[in-house]
mmCIF file of C-alpha atoms in Angstrom:
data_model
loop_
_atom_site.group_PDB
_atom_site.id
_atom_site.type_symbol
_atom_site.label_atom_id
_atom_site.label_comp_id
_atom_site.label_asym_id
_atom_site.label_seq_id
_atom_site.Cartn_x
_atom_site.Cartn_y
_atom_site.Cartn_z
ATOM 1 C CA UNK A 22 112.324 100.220 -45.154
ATOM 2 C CA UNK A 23 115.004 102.088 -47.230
ATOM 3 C CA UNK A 24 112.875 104.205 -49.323
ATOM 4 C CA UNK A 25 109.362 104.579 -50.206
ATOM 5 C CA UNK A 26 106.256 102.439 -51.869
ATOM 6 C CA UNK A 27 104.647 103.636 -55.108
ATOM 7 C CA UNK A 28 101.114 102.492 -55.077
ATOM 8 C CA UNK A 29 98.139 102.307 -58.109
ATOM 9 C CA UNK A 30 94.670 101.304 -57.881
ATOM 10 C CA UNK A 31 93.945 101.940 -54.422
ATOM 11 C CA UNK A 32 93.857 105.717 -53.122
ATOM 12 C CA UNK A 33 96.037 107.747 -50.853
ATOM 13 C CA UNK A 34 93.075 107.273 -47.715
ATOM 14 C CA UNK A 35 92.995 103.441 -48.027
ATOM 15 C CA UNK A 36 96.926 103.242 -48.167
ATOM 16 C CA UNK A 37 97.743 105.876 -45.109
ATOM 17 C CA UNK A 38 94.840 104.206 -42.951
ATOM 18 C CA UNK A 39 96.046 100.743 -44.015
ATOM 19 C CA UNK A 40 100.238 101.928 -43.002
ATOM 20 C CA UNK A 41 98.598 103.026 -39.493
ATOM 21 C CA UNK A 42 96.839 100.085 -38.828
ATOM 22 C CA UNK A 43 100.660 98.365 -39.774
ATOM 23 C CA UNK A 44 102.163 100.924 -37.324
ATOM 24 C CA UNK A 45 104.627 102.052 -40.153
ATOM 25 C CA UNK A 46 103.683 105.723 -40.210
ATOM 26 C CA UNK A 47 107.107 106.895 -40.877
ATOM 27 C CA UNK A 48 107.036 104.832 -44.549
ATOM 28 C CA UNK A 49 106.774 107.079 -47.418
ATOM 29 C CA UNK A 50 104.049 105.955 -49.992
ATOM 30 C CA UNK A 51 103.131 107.852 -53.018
ATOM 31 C CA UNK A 52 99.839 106.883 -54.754
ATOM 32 C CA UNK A 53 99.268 107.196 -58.795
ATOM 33 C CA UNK A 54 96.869 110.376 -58.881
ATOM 34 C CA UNK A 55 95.806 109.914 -62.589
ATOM 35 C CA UNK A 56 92.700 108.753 -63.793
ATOM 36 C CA UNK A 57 91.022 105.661 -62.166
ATOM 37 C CA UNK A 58 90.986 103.796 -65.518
ATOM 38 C CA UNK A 59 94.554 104.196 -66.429
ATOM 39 C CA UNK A 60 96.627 102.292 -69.150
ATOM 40 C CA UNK A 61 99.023 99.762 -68.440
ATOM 41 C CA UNK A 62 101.436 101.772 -69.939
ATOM 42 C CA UNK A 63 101.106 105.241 -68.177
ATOM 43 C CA UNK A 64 100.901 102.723 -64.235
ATOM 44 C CA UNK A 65 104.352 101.372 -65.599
ATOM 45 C CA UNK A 66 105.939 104.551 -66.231
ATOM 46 C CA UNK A 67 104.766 105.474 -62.308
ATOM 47 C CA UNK A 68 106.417 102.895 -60.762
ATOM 48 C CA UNK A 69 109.284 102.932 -63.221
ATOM 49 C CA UNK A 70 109.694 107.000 -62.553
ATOM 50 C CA UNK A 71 109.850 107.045 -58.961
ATOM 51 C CA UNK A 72 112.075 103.433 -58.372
ATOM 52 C CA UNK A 73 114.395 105.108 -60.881
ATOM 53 C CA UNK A 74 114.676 108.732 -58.964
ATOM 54 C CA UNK A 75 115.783 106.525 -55.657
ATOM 55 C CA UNK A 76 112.304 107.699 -54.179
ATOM 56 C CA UNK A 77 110.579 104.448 -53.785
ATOM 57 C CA UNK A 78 112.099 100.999 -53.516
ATOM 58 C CA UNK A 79 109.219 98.873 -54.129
ATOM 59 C CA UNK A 80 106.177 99.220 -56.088
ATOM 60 C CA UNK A 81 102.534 97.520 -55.220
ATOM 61 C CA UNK A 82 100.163 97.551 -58.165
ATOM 62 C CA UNK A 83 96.933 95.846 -58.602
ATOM 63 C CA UNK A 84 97.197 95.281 -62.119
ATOM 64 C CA UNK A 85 98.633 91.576 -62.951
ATOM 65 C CA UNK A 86 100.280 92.711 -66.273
ATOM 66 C CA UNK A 87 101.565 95.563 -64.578
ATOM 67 C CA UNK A 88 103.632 93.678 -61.920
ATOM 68 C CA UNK A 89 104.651 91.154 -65.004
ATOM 69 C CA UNK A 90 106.580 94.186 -66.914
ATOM 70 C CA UNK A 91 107.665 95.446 -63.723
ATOM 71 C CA UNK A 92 109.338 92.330 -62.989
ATOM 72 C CA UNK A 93 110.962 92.412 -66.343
ATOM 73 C CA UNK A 94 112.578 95.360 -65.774
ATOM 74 C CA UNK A 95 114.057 94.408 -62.764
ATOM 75 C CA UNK A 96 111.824 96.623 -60.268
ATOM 76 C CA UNK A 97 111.044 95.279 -57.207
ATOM 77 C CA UNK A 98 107.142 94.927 -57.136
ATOM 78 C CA UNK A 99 103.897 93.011 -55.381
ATOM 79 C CA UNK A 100 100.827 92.025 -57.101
ATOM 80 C CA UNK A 101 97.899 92.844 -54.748
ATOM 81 C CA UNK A 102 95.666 90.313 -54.552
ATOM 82 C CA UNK A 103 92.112 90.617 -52.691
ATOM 83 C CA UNK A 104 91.978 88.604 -49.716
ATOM 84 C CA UNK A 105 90.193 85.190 -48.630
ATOM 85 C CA UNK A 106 88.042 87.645 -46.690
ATOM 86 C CA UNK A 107 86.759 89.865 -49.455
ATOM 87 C CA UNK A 108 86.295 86.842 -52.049
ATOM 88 C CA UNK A 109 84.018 85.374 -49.028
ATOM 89 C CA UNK A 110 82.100 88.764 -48.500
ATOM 90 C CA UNK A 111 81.607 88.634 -52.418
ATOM 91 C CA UNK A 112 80.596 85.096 -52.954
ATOM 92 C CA UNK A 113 77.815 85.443 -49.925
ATOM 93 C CA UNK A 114 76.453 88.176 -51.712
ATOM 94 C CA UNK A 115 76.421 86.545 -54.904
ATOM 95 C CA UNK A 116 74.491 83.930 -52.883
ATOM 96 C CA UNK A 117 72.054 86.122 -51.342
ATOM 97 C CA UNK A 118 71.204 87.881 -53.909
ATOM 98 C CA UNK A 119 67.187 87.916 -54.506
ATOM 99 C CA UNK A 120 65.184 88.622 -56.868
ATOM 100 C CA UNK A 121 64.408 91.713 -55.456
ATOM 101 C CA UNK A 122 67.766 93.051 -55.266
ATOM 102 C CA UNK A 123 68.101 91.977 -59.300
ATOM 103 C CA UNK A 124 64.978 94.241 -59.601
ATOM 104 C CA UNK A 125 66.416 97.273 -57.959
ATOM 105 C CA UNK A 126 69.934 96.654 -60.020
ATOM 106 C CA UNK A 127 67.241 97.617 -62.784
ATOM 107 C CA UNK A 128 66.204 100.908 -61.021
ATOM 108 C CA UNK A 129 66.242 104.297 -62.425
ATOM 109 C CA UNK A 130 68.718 106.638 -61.426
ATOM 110 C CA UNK A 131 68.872 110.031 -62.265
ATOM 111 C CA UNK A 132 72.151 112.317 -61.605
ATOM 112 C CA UNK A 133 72.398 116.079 -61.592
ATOM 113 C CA UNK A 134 75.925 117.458 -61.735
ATOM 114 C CA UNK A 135 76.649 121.345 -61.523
ATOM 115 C CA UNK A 136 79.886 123.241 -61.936
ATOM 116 C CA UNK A 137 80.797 124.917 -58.681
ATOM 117 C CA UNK A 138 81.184 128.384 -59.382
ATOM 118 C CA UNK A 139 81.539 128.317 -63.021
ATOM 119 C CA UNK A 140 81.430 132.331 -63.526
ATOM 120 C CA UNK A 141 84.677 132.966 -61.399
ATOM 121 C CA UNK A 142 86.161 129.982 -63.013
ATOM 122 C CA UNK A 143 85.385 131.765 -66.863
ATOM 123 C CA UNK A 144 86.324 134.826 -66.008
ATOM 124 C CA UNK A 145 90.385 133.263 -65.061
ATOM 125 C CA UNK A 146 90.656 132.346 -68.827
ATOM 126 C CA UNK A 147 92.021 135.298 -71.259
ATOM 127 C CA UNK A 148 89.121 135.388 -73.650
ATOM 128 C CA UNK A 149 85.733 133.684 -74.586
ATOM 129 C CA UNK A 150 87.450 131.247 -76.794
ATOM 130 C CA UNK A 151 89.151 129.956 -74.287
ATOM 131 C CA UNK A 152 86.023 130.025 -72.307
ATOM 132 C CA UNK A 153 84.455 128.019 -75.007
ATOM 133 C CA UNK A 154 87.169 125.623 -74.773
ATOM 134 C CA UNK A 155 86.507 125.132 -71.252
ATOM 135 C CA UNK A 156 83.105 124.218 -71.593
ATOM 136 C CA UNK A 157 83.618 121.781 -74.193
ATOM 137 C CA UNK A 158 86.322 119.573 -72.381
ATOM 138 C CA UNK A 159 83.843 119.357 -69.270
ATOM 139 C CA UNK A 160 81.086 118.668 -71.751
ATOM 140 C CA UNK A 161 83.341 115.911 -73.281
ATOM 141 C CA UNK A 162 84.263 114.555 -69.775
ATOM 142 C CA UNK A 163 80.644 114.406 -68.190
ATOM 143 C CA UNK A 164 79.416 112.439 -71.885
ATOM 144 C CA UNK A 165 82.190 110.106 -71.311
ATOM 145 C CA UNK A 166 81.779 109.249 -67.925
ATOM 146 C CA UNK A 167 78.110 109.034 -68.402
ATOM 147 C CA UNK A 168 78.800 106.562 -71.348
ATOM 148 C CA UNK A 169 81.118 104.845 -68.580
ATOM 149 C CA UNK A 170 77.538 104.057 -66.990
ATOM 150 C CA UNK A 171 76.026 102.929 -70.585
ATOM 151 C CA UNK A 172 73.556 105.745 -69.570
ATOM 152 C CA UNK A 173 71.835 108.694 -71.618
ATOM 153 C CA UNK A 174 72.941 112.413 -71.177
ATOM 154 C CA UNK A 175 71.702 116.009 -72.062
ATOM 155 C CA UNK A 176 72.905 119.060 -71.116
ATOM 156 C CA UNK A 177 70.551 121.017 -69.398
ATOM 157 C CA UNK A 178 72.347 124.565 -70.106
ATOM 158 C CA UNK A 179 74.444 126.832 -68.087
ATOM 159 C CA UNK A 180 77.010 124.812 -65.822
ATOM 160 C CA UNK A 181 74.034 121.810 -64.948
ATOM 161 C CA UNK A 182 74.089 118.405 -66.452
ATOM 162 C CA UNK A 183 71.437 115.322 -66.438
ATOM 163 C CA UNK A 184 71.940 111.609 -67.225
ATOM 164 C CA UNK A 185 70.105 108.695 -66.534
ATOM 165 C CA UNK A 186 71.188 105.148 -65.885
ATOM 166 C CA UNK A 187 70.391 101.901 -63.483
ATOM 167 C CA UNK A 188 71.338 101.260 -60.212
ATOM 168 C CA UNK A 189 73.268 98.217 -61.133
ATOM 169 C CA UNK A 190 75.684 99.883 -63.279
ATOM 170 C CA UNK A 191 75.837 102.619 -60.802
ATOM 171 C CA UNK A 192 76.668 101.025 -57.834
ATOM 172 C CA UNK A 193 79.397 99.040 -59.856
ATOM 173 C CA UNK A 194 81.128 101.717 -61.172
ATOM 174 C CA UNK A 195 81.586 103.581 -58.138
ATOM 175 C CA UNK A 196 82.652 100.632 -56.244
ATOM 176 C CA UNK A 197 79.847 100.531 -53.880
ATOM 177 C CA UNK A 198 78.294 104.289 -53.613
ATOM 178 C CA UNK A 199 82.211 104.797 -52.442
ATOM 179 C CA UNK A 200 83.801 107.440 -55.142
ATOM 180 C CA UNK A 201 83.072 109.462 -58.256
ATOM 181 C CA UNK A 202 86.159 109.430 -60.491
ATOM 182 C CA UNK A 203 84.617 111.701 -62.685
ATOM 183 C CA UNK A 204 85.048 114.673 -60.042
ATOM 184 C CA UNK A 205 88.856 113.660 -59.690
ATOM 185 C CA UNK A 206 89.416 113.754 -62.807
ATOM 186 C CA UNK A 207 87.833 117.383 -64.114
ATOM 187 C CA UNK A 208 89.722 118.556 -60.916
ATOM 188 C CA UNK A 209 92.952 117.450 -61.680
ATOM 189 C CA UNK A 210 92.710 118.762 -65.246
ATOM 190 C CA UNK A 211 91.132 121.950 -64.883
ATOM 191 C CA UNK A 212 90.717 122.384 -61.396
ATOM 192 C CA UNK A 213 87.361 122.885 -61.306
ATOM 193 C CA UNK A 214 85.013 121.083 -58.635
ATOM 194 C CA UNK A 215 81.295 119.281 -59.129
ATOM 195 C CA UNK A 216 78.926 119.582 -56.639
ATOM 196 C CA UNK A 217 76.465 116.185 -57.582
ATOM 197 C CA UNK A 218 72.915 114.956 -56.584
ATOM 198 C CA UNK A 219 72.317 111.453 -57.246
ATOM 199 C CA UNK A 220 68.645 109.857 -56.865
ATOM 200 C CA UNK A 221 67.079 106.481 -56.753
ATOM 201 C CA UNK A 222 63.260 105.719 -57.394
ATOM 202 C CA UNK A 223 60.972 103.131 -58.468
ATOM 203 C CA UNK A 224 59.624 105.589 -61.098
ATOM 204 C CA UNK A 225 61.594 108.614 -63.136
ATOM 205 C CA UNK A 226 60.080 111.367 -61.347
ATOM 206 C CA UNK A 227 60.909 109.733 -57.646
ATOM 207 C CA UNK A 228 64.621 109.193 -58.645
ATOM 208 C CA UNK A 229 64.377 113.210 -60.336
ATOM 209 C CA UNK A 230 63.020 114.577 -56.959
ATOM 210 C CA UNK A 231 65.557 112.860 -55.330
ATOM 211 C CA UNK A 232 68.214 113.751 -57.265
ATOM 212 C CA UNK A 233 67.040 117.105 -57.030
ATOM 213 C CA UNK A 234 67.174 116.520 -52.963
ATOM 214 C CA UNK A 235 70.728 115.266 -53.491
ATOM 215 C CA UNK A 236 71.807 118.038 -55.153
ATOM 216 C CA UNK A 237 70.985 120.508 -52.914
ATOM 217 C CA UNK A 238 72.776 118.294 -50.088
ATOM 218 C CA UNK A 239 75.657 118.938 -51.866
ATOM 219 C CA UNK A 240 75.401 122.830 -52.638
ATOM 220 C CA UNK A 241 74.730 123.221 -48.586
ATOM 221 C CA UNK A 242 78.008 121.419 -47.712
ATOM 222 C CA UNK A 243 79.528 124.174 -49.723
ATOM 223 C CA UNK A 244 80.081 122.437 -53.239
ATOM 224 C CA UNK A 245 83.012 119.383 -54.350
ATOM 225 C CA UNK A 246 80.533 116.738 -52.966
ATOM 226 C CA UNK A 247 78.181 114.263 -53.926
ATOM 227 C CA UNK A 248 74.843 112.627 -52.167
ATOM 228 C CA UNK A 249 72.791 110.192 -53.182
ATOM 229 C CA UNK A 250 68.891 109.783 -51.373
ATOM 230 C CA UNK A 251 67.346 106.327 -52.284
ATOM 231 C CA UNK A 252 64.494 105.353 -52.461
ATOM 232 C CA UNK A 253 62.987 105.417 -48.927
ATOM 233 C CA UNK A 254 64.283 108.555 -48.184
ATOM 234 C CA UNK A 255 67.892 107.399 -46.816
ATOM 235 C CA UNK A 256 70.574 109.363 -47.366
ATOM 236 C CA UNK A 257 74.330 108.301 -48.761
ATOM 237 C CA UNK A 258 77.337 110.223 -48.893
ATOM 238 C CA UNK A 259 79.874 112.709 -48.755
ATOM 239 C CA UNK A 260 80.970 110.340 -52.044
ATOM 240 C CA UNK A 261 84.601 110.586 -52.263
ATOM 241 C CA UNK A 262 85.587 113.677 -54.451
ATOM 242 C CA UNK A 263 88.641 115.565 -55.489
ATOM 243 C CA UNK A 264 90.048 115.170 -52.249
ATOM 244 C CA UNK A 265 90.085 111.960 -50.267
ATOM 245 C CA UNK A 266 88.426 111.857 -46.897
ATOM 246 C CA UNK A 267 89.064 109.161 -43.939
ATOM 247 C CA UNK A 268 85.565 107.496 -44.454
ATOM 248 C CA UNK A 269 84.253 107.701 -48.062
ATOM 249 C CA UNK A 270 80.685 106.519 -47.180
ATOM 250 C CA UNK A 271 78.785 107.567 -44.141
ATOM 251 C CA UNK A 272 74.678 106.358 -43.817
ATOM 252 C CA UNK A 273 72.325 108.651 -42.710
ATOM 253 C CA UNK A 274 68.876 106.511 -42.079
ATOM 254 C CA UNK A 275 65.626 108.421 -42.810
ATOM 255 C CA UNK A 276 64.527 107.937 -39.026
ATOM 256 C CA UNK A 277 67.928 109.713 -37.426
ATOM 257 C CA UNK A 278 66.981 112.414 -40.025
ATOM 258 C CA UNK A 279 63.565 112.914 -38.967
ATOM 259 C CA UNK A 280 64.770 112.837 -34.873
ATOM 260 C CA UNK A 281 67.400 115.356 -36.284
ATOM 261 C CA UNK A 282 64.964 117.849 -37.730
ATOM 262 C CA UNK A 283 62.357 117.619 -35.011
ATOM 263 C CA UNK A 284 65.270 118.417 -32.794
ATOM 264 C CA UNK A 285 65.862 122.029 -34.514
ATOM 265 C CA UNK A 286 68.700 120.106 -36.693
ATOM 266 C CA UNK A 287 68.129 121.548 -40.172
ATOM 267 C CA UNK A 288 69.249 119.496 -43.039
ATOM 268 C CA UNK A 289 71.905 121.839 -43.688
ATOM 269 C CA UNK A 290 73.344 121.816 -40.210
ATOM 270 C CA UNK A 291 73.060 117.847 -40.926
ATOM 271 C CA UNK A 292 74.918 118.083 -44.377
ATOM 272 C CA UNK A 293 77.989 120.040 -43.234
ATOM 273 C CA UNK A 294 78.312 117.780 -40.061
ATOM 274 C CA UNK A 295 78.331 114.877 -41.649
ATOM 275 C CA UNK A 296 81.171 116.102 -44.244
ATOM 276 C CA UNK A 297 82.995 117.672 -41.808
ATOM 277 C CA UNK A 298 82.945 114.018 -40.401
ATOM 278 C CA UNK A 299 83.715 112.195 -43.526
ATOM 279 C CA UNK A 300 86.718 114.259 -44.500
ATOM 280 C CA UNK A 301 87.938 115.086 -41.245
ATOM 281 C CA UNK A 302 87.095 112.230 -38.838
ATOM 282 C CA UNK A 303 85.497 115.091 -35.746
ATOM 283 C CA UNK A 304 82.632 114.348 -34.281
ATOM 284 C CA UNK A 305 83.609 116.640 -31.215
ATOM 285 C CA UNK A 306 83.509 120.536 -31.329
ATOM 286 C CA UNK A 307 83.797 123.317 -28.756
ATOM 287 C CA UNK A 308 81.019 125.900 -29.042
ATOM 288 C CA UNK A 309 82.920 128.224 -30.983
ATOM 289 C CA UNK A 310 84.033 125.417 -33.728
ATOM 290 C CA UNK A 311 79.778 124.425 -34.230
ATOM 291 C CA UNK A 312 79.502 128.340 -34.782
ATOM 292 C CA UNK A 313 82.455 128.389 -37.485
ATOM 293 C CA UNK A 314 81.292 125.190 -39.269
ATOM 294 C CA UNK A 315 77.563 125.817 -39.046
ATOM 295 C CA UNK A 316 78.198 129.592 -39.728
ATOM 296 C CA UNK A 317 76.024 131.112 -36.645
ATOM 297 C CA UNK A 318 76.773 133.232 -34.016
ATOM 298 C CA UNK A 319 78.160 131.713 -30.879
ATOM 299 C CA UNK A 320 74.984 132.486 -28.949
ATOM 300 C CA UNK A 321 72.924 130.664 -31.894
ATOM 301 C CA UNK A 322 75.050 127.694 -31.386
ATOM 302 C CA UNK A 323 74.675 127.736 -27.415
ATOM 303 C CA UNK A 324 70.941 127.842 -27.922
ATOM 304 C CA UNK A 325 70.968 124.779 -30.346
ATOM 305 C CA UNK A 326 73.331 122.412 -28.737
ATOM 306 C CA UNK A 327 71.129 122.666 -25.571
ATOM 307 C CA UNK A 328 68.095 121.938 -27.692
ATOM 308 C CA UNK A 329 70.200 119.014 -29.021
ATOM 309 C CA UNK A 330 71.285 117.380 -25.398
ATOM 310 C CA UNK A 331 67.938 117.710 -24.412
ATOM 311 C CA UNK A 332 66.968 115.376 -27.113
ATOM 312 C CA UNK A 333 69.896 112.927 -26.831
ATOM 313 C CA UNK A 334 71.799 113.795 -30.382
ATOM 314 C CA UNK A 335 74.738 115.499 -28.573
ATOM 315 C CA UNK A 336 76.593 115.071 -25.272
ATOM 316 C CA UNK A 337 79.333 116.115 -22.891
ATOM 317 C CA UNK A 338 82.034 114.727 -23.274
ATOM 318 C CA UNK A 339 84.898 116.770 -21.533
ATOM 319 C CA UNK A 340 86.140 119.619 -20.341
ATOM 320 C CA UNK A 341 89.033 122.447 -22.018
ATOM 321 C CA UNK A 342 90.716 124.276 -19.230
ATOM 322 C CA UNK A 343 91.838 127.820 -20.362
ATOM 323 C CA UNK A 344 94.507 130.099 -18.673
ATOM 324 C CA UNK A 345 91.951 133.140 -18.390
ATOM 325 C CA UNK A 346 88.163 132.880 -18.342
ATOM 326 C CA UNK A 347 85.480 129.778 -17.453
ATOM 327 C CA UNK A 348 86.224 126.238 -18.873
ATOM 328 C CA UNK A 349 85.181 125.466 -22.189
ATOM 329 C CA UNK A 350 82.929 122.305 -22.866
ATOM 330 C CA UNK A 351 83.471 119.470 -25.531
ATOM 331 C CA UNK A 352 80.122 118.173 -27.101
ATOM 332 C CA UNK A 353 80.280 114.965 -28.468
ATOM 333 C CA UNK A 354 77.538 114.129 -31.864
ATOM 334 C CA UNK A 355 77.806 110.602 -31.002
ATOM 335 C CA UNK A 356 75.359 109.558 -34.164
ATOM 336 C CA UNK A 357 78.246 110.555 -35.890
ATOM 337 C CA UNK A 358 80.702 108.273 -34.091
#
């Protein structure tokens, strides 16, 4: 294909995994990085930008109206339409849905969101009016969002946030417990990442604690994340953040996290494995890669991965030949596979 493909609506993960699957890894593809919600107008200029610069020959765009005034000004372009696949998988669940699932649309949700490092970030800026500043553009981006959700905010003080809304609306807006476009966006403005906790309860103070659960999921993993615990304990995420990972939803059921724990697994060791995985794709590590990730000593790490074959969470799975000293061993987490 002479030149590349300027893409909207879907992210850079989707259209890279979607090019492999194609075997066209050598196309170039640029994806519109702006806010998920964008105007007509600024996905026009996009496309119009990088056909004119020789960069990209075609443009796919998801937007109907889009493709109609890309037409009209001559640019090469493809409306993407979903598939006779995904309007099946959405009509059967319009068909099963029960009552009970319309009840838990109407659940409670409660969301905690925390500036990562928030001190080092204030003292960057000149002076405290500028500080000030800061704080008021994340204030004005977190109320929007949360209005996004037709949910109710407060700011709790500091660099923490609260909002309530429903599980519905929720699950809707972030296209399936998939991504949170508000992190994207307060990164690519200020730079600044969100470490979230989102919870899900029957009653306000089971979705809190939950939330509260979440959040500290997040904060383990090392910050620019977001988990969601239901209900029954489950846990969702990495959500998709600033930066895209290679799966954007991984499922963690409350029994593999109970078999996890009772096998010396803490729920922090749990947390930054199952990012690692989501952002990375490895479920394999060499003893001294579990040390760096888990941040133990390489003796600590022998101790626990025996601990963990014994009680079938990790396995063998090959062998690394070195030039000097003995033959290193792969462990495979194949819960993570």
């Amino acid at each position: 294909m002479a030149g590349g493909i300027s893409v909207d609506t879907l992210t850079e993960t989707m259209v890279y995994r979607t090019l492999k699957d194609l075997n066209l890894p050598s196309v170039q593809a640029i994806t519109y990085d702006g806010p998920v919600y964008a105007p007509k107008e600024s996905l026009i200029a996009f496309h119009k930008a990088y056909y004119e610069s020789g960069q990209c020959s075609i443009a796919l765009t998801g937007s109907q109206a889009v493709a109609q005034a890309l037409t009209a000004l001559g640019i090469p372009n493809e409306w993407l339409l979903p598939s006779d696949q995904d309007i099946v998988v959405s009509l059967e669940r319009a068909l099963l849905s029960t009552s009970s699932r319309r009840s838990r649309e109407g659940q409670i949700v409660v969301g905690m969101i925390n500036i990562d490092d928030f001190g080092a970030q204030a003292l960057r800026r000149n002076n405290e009016h500028e500080v000030q500043k800061l704080k008021l553009d994340i204030h004005r981006m977190v109320l929007d969002y949360v209005e996004s959700l037709d949910g109710y905010f407060t700011h709790l003080g500091g660099d923490e946030y609260l909002f309530f809304t429903t599980r519905g609306i929720f699950e809707r807006e972030t296209g399936g417990y998939k991504t949170i476009p508000l992190a994207k966006d307060v990164n690519k403005t200020h730079g600044i990442s969100l470490s979230i906790g989102m919870g899900f309860g029957p009653s306000a103070s089971m979705a809190g604690t939950n939330a509260r659960i979440a959040m500290r999921k997040s904060k383990e993993v090392g910050g620019n994340a977001c988990f969601i615990v239901r209900e029954d304990g489950t846990l969702i995420g990495p959500l998709e953040m600033a930066d895209p990972v290679q799966e954007v939803l991984s499922f963690t059921d409350a029994e593999l996290i109970k078999r996890a724990e009772d096998a010396g697994m803490t729920s922090a060791y749990l947390s930054k494995l199952l990012n690692q995985r989501a952002r990375s794709g490895k479920y394999e590590y060499k003893v001294h890669e579990l040390a760096h990730l888990l941040d133990i000593t390489v003796r600590s790490a022998h101790r626990l991965l025996q601990t963990w074959l014994d009680n079938d969470l990790v396995e063998i799975s090959g062998i690394e030949k070195v030039p000097r000293g003995r033959p290193r061993q792969i462990f495979r987490f194949s819960f993570l596979e």
